[in-house]
Every structure is written in structure tokens, then in C-alpha cells.
GROMACS .gro file of C-alpha atoms in nm:
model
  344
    1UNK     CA    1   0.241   5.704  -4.456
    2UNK     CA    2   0.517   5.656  -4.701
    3UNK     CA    3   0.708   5.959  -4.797
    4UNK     CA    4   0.764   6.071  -5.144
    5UNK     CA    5   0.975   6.310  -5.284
    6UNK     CA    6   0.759   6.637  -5.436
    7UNK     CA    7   0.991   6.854  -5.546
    8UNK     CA    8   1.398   6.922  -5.558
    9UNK     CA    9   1.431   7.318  -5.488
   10UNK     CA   10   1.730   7.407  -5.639
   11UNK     CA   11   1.773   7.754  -5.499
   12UNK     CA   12   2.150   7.675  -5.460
   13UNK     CA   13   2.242   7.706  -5.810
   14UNK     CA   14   2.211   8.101  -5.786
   15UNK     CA   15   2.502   8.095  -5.561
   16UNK     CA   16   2.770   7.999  -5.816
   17UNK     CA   17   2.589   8.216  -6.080
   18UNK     CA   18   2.784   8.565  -6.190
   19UNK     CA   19   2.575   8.890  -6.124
   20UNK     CA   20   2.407   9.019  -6.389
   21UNK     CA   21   2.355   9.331  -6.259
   22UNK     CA   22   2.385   9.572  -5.927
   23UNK     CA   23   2.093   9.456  -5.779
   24UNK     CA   24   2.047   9.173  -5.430
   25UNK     CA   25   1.918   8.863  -5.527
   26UNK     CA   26   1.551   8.812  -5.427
   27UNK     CA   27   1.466   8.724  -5.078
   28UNK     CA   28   1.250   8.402  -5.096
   29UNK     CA   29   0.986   8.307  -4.766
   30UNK     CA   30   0.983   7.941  -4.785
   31UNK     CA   31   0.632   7.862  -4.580
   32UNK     CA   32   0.592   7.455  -4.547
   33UNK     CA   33   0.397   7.272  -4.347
   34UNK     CA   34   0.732   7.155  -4.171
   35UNK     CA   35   1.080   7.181  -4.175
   36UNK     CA   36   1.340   6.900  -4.094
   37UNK     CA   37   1.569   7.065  -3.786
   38UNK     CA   38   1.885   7.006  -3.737
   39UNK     CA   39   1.838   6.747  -3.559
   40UNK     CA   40   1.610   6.517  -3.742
   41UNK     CA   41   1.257   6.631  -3.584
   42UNK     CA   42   1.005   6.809  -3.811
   43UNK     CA   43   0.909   7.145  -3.689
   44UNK     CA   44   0.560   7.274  -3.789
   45UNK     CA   45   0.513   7.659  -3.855
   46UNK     CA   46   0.880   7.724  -3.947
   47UNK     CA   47   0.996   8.012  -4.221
   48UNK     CA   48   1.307   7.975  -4.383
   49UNK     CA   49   1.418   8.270  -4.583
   50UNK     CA   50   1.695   8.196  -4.906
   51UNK     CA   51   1.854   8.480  -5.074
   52UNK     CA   52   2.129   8.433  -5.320
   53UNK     CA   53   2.174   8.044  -5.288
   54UNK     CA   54   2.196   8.107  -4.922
   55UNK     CA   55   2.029   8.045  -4.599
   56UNK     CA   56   1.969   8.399  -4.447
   57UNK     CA   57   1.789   8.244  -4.115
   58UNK     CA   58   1.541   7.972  -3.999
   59UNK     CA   59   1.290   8.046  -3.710
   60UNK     CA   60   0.899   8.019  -3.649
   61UNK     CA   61   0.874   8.410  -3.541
   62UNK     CA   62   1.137   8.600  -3.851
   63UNK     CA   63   1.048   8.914  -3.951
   64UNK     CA   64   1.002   8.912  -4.280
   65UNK     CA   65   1.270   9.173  -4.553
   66UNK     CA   66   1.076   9.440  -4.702
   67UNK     CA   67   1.032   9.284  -5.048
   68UNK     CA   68   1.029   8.967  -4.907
   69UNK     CA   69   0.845   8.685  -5.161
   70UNK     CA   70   0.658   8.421  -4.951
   71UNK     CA   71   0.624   8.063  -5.113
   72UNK     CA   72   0.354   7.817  -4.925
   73UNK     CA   73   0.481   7.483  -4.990
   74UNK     CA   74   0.268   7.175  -4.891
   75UNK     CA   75   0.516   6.925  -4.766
   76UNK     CA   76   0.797   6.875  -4.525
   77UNK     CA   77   1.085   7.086  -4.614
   78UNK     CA   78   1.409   6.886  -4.552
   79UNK     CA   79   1.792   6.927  -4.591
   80UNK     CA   80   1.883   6.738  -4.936
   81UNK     CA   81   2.076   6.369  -4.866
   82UNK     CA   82   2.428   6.342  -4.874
   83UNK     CA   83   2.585   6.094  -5.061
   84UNK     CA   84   2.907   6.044  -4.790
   85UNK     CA   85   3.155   5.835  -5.002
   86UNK     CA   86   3.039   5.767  -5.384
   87UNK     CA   87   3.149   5.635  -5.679
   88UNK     CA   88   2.869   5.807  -5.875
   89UNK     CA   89   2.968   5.921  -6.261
   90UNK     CA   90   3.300   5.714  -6.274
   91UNK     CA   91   3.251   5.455  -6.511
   92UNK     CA   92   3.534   5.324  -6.392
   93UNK     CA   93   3.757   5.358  -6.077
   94UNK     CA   94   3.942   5.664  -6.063
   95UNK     CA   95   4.288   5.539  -6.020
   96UNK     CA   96   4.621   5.588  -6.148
   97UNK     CA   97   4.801   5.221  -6.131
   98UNK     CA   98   5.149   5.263  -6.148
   99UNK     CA   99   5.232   5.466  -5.836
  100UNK     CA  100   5.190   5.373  -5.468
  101UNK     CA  101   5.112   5.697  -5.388
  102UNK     CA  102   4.917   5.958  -5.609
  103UNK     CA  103   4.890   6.295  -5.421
  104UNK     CA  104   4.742   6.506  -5.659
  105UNK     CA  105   4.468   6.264  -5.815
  106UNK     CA  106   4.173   6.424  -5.863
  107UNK     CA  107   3.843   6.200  -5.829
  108UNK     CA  108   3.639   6.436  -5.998
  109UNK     CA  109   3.834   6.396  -6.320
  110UNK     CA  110   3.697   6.061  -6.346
  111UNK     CA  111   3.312   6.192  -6.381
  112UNK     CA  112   3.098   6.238  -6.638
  113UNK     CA  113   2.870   6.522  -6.626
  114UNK     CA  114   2.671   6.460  -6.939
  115UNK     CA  115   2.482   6.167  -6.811
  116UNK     CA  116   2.161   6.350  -6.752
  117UNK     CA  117   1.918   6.028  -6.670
  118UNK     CA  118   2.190   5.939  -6.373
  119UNK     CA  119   2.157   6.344  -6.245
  120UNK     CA  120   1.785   6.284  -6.205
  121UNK     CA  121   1.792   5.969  -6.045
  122UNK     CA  122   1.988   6.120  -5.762
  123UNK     CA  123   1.774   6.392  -5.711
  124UNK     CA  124   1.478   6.178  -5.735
  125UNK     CA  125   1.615   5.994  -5.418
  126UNK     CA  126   1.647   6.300  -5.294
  127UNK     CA  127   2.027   6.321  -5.280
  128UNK     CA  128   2.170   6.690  -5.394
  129UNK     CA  129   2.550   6.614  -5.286
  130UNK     CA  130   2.760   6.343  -5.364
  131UNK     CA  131   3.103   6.296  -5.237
  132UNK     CA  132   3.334   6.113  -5.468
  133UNK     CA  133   3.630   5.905  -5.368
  134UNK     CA  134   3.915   5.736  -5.576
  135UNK     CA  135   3.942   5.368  -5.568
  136UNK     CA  136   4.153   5.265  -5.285
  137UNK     CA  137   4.388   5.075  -5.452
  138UNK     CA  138   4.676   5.261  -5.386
  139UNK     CA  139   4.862   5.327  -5.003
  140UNK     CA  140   4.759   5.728  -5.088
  141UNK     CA  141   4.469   5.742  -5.371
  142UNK     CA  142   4.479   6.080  -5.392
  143UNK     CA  143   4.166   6.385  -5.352
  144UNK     CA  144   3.813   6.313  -5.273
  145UNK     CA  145   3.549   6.577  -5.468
  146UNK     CA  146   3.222   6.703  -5.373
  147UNK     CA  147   2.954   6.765  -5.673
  148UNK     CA  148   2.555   6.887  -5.613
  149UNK     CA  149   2.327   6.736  -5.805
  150UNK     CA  150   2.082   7.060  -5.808
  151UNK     CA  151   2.094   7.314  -6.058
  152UNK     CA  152   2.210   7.308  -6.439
  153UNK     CA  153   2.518   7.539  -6.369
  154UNK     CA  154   2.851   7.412  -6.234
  155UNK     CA  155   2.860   7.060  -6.018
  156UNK     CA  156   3.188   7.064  -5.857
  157UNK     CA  157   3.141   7.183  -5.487
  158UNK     CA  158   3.518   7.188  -5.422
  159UNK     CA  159   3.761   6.968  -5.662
  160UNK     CA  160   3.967   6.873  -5.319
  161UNK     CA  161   3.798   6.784  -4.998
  162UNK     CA  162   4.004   6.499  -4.812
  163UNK     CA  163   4.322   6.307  -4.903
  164UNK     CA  164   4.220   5.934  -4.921
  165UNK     CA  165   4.476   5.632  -4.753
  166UNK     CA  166   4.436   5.289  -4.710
  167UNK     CA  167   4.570   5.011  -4.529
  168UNK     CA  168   4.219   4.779  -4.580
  169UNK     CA  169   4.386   4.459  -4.719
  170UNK     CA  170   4.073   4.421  -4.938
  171UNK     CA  171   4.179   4.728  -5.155
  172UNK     CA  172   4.537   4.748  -5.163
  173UNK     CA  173   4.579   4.374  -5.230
  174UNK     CA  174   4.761   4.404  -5.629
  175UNK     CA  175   5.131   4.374  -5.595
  176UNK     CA  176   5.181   4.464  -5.986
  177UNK     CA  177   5.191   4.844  -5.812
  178UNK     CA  178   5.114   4.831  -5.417
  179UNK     CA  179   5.168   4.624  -5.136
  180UNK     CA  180   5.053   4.274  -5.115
  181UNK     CA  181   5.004   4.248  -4.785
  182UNK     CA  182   4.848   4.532  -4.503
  183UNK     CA  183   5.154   4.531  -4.291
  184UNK     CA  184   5.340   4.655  -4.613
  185UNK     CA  185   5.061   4.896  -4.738
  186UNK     CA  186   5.148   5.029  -4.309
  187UNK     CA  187   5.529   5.017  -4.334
  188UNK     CA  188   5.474   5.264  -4.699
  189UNK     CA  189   5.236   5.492  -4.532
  190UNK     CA  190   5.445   5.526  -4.254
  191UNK     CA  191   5.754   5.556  -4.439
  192UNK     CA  192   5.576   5.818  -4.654
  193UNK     CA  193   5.581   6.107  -4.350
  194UNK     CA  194   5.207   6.192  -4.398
  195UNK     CA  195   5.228   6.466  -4.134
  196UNK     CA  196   5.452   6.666  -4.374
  197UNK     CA  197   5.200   6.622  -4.659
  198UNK     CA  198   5.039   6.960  -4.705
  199UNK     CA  199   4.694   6.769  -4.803
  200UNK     CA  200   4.668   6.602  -4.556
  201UNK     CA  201   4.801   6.845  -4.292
  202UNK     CA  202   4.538   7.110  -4.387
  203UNK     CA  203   4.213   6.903  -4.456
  204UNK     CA  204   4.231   6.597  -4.313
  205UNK     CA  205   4.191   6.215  -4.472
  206UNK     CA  206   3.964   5.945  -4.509
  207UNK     CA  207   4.116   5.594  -4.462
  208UNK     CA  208   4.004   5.260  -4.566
  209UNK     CA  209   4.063   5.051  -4.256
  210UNK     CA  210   3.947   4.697  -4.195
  211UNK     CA  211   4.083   4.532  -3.896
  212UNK     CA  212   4.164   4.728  -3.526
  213UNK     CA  213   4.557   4.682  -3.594
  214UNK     CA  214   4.515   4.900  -3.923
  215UNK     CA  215   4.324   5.138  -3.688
  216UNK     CA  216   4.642   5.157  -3.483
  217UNK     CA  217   4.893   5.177  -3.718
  218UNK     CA  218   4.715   5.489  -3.891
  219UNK     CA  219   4.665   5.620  -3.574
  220UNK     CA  220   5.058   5.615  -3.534
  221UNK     CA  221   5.149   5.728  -3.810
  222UNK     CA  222   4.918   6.031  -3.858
  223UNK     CA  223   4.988   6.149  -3.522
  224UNK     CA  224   4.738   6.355  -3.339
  225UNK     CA  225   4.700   6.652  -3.545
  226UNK     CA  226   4.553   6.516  -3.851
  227UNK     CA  227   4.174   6.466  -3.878
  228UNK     CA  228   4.083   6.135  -3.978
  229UNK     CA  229   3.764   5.974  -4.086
  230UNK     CA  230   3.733   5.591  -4.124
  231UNK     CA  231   3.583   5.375  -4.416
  232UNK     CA  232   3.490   5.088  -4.265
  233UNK     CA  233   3.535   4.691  -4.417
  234UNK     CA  234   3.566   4.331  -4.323
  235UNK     CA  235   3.371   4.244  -4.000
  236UNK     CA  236   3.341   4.555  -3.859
  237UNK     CA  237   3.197   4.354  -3.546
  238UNK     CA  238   3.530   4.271  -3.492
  239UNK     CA  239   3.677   4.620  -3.425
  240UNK     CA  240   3.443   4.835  -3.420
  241UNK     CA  241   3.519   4.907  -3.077
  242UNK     CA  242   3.833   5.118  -3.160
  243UNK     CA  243   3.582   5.352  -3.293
  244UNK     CA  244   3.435   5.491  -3.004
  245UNK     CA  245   3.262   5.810  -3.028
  246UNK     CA  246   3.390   5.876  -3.420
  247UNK     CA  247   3.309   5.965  -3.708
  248UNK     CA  248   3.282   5.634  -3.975
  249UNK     CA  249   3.125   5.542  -4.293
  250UNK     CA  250   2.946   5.236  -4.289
  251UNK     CA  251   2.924   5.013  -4.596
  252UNK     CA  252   2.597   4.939  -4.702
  253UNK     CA  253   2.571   4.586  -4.759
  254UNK     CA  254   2.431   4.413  -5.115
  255UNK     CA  255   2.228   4.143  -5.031
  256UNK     CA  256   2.051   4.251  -4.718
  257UNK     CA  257   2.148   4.301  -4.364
  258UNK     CA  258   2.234   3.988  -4.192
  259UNK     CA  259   2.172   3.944  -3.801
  260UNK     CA  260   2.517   4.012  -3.749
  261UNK     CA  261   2.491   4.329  -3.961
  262UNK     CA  262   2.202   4.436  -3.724
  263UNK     CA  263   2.377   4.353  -3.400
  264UNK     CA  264   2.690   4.539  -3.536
  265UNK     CA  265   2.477   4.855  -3.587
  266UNK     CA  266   2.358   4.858  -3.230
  267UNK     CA  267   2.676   4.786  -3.077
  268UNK     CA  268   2.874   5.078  -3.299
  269UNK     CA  269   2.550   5.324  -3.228
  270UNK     CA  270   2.551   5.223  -2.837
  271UNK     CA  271   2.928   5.315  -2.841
  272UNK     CA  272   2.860   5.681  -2.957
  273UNK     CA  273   3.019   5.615  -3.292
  274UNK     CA  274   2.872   5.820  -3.563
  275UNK     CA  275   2.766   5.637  -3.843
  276UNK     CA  276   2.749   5.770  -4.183
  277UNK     CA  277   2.626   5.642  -4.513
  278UNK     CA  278   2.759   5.584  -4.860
  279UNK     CA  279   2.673   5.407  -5.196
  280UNK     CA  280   3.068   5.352  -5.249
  281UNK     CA  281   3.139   5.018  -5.435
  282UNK     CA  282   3.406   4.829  -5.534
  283UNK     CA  283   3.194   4.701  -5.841
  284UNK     CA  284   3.136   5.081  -5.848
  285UNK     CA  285   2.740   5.055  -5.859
  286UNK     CA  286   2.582   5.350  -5.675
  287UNK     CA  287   2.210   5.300  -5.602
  288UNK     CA  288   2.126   5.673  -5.442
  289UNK     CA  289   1.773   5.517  -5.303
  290UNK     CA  290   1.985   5.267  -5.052
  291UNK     CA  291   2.087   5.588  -4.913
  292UNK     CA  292   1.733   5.658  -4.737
  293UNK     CA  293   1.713   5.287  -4.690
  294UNK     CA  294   1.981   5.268  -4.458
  295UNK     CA  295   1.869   5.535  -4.283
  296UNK     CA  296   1.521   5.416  -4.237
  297UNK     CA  297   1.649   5.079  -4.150
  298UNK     CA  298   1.898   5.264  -3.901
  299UNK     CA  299   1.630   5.450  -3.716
  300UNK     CA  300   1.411   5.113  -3.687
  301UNK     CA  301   1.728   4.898  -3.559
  302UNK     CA  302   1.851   5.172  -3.300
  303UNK     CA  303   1.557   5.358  -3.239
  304UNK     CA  304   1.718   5.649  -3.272
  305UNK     CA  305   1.565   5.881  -3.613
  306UNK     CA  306   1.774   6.146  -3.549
  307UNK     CA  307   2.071   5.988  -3.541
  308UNK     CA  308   1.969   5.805  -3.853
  309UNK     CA  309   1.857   6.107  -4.041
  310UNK     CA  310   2.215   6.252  -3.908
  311UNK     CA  311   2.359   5.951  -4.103
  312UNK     CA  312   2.272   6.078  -4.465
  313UNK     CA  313   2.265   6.414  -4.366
  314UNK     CA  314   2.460   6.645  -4.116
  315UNK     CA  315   2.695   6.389  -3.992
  316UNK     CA  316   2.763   6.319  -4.269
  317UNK     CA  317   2.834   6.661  -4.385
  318UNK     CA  318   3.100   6.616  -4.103
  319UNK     CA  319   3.205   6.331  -4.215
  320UNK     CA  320   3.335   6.498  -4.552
  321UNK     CA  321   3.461   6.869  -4.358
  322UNK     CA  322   3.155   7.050  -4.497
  323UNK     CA  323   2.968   7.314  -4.277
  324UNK     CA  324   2.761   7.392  -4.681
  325UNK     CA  325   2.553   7.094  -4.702
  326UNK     CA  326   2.396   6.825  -4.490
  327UNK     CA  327   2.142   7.108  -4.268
  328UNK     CA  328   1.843   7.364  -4.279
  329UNK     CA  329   2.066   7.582  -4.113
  330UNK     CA  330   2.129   8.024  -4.127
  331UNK     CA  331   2.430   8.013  -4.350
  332UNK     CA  332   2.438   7.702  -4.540
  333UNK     CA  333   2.370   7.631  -4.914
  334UNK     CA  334   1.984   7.616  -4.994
  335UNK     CA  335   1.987   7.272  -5.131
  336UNK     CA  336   1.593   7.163  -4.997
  337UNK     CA  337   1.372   6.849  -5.103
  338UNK     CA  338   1.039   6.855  -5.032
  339UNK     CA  339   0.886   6.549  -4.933
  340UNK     CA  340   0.498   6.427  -4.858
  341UNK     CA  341   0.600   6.357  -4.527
  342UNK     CA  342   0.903   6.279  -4.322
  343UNK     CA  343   1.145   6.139  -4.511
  344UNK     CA  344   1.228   5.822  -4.289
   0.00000   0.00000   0.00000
């Protein structure tokens, strides 16, 4: 059976709303036929009760609130996608060119809100978060944003989510304003004392890496303190063994997955490294259906669906440093799609 998406409850959206008056927020009964876990399995016979753009609890025996409105859904109930690194709404990078470092840089600036059709594309493919990254031109790019695609109210999530470096020689390659070579963009970064960067002390960065000595050399000069997450280029085949039992986003690639692709995917799942999903660019082209794609393709390739659903969903959530999105879990946002059936 191929699964289609039925219906994008945005129940969120209530959560960033004002009050209107003294009274709670309805208590909503959400009755499908099955819910995506946590952990990628569909459960049958599963309530999940929503109040206020919230998750109050999840469980096939709840007690139901007095006051309690049930909704019977027919579908699977699953956590909306999330978009791990995107370049969605920029219509072009956002970048500031004439600095090697740009701290305060905020990717979300570089959206546009108003494009409606592009809004509902995403949620057609299911997606209801999107995590936007500067173009990694520069040795420190600056903040990467998170935006939800549900609801009419507010979109930004949180303005700053993770500092973005890189030392990939594919992006900082332009010696008008950078480095021209990745030993350079290394020796800036280093030079730069990140660990006394209050960014990236608090919340962590995601670092465009492509070879195992950039791995290193970030490694180095973060120290141990500072939570990384890598954005993966080049041959990953090559390195991907430094990555053992991380966190990584994995770029999708444009004309089809070669063998080597394939065998790269095993090897990285076999070594416990977490893959995650994104419809990043560098032509800045974000196709939000390649999203479940991947992950179908991922679950086929590995045999694994739950680590493949993790991929566009809670591990990715982790991926960014969000414990809102990315689950059907008692406390997280109520961003939902229902689909005919699983959705890989």
C-alpha cells in the first residue's frame, strides 16, 4: 500500500496564540487507527490527548479529562517530518561576504514567509519543521533557525538554535573573504577560541566537515565540552568511520544513489552512526518529498524502519537540540500528519 498524506493537524499553532480569556484550552482525544511510537512502529488502539498546542500524554489505557472531546481519525497518526538542515524560503544563501566570521547572522532573516504555494508543499510532504542553515561559506556562518510549517500564526520556532562552522573545502573555497584552502579555514577557527564563544558554548554547533582530518582538527579545537553535530560532504566512504556512534546529516544526493552511496549507508548505519536527513543545497533547491524518500530508501538498504523513520524524525530532532518536535511524545508540540498508512 502506498501511503498518502490525509490531513496536516495543526493543533500546535494554539501554543504560540495569546489567551483570550481565563479559561484552559480544550482537551482534544485524538482516536486513530494507529499512532507512530517513538520508535518508528505503529501502535493500534492508542489515545493521544492535545491541550493547548501540547501533548498532555500518549497511552492505549488514559483516562479520559472530564470535558474531554474525542476525535476518531481514520489513518495512522504520525509525528510531522523534520526538515534537519534546509535552505527552504532563502532565495538566496543567507550569507554575509565580507567577514570570516559572522556570529550573530541570523538564517531566518533570509526567509520569506509570504510564499504561501512553498508552505503547502511542505506540509503536503508531510514536513511541519524545517531547520534553516546559512550558507557555509564563511569559517563561522553564523545561527541556524527553526520555523513550523503548521498553523497561520508565527513560524519561527526559535530564531537561534546552533552556531554553524566549517572547515569542508567545498564551501569555504572563495579567497575574496575566507580561506582558500581547509588547512587555513582550521588554522582561523582555531585561532578564533570557539570555546569562549558564548554561542557556541551554550548550544552547541553544526560543522560542515568533509574529510577525517577536518574531523580532527574540529575536534581539537572545540574541545570536549562543546556539542557538535556533523554535515557531511565529499566521499563520506572515506571517513565515515570517525563518526562512530554520532549524530550526522547525510546529504541527499541529486541524481540517484550510486552503489557506493548504498554501501556507504550500510557501513555508517552498521557503525551506530545516526543518520539524519536534509534537503540542504548548495544550488539551494529544497525538494521536502526527498525527505520521505530517503527514509524509505534508508529502511529498504539497512533494514532497519525505525532507524530510518528516526532519520526524518526524532533523531533528527536531536540532531538540531530540540526535545519540541520530531515525536508523539507527553510534552512535545502537537505537530501530527495523518497518513493512509505508514508513512515509509
Amino acid at each position: 500500500m502506498f501511503a498518502a498524506p490525509l490531513l496536516l493537524l495543526a493543533l500546535a499553532q494554539s501554543a504560540q496564540a495569546p489567551a483570550t480569556s481565563a479559561a484552559a484550552p480544550p482537551v482534544w482525544a485524538l482516536q486513530p487507527e494507529s499512532v507512530i511510537m517513538p520508535d518508528g512502529s505503529a501502535a493500534p488502539g492508542v489515545t493521544v490527548l492535545v491541550q493547548g498546542g501540547r501533548i498532555l500524554d500518549v497511552g492505549s489505557d488514559l483516562s479520559l479529562p472530564a470535558g474531554a472531546r474525542p476525535l476518531s481519525l481514520e489513518g495512522v497518526l504520525a509525528p510531522g517530518f523534520v526538515d534537519a538542515f534546509s535552505a527552504f524560503g532563502t532565495d538566496r544563501p543567507a550569507q554575509e561576504d565580507s567577514h570570516r566570521f559572522t556570529p550573530m547572522l541570523r538564517s531566518v532573516d533570509a526567509v520569506d514567509f509570504k510564499e504561501s504555494e512553498a508552505w503547502d508543499d511542505l506540509r503536503n510532504a508531510g514536513v511541519t519543521s524545517i531547520h534553516v542553515l546559512p550558507a557555509p561559506s564563511n569559517v563561522q556562518a553564523g545561527w541556524s533557525s527553526l520555523l513550523t510549517t503548521g498553523g497561520k500564526g508565527d513560524r519561527i520556532l526559535s530564531a537561534k538554535v546552533r552556531e554553524v562552522l566549517s572547515v569542508a573545502i567545498q564551501a569555504v573555497n572563495d579567497s575574496d573573504f575566507g580561506p582558500s584552502s581547509q588547512s587555513g579555514a582550521v588554522e582561523l577557527l582555531r585561532n578564533s577560541n570557539p570555546q569562549q564563544i558564548a554561542g557556541i558554548q551554550k548550544h552547541g554547533a553544526i560543522v560542515h566537515v568533509d574529510s577525517a582530518e577536518s574531523i580532527r582538527s574540529v575536534r581539537k579545537a572545540l574541545g570536549k565540552n562543546i556539542e557538535r553535530r556533523w554535515l557531511l560532504w565529499g566521499d563520506v566512504g572515506q571517513y565515515g568511520g570517525e563518526l562512530r556512534d554520532e549524530l550526522v546529516g547525510l546529504q541527499l544526493p541529486s541524481a540517484g544513489w550510486s552503489s557506493r552511496d548504498i554501501e556507504t549507508l550500510k557501513r555508517l548505519h552498521k557503525a551506530g552512526v545516526k543518520v539524519v536527513f536534509g534537503t540542504w543545497a548548495f544550488r539551494f533547491v529544497s525538494n521536502p518529498l526527498k525527505l520521505r524518500r530517503a527514509a524509505i530508501f534508508m529502511s529498504r538498504v539497512t533494514g532497519d524502519p525505525a532507524a530510518a523513520f528516526a532519520a526524518v524524525t526524532s533523531n533528527a530532532a536531536a540532531f538540531i537540540g530540540s526535545d519540541d518536535v520530531g515525536a508523539i511524545a507527553k510534552g512535545r508540540r502537537a505537530d501530527f500528519v495523518l497518513w493512509s498508512a505508514h508513512p515509509l
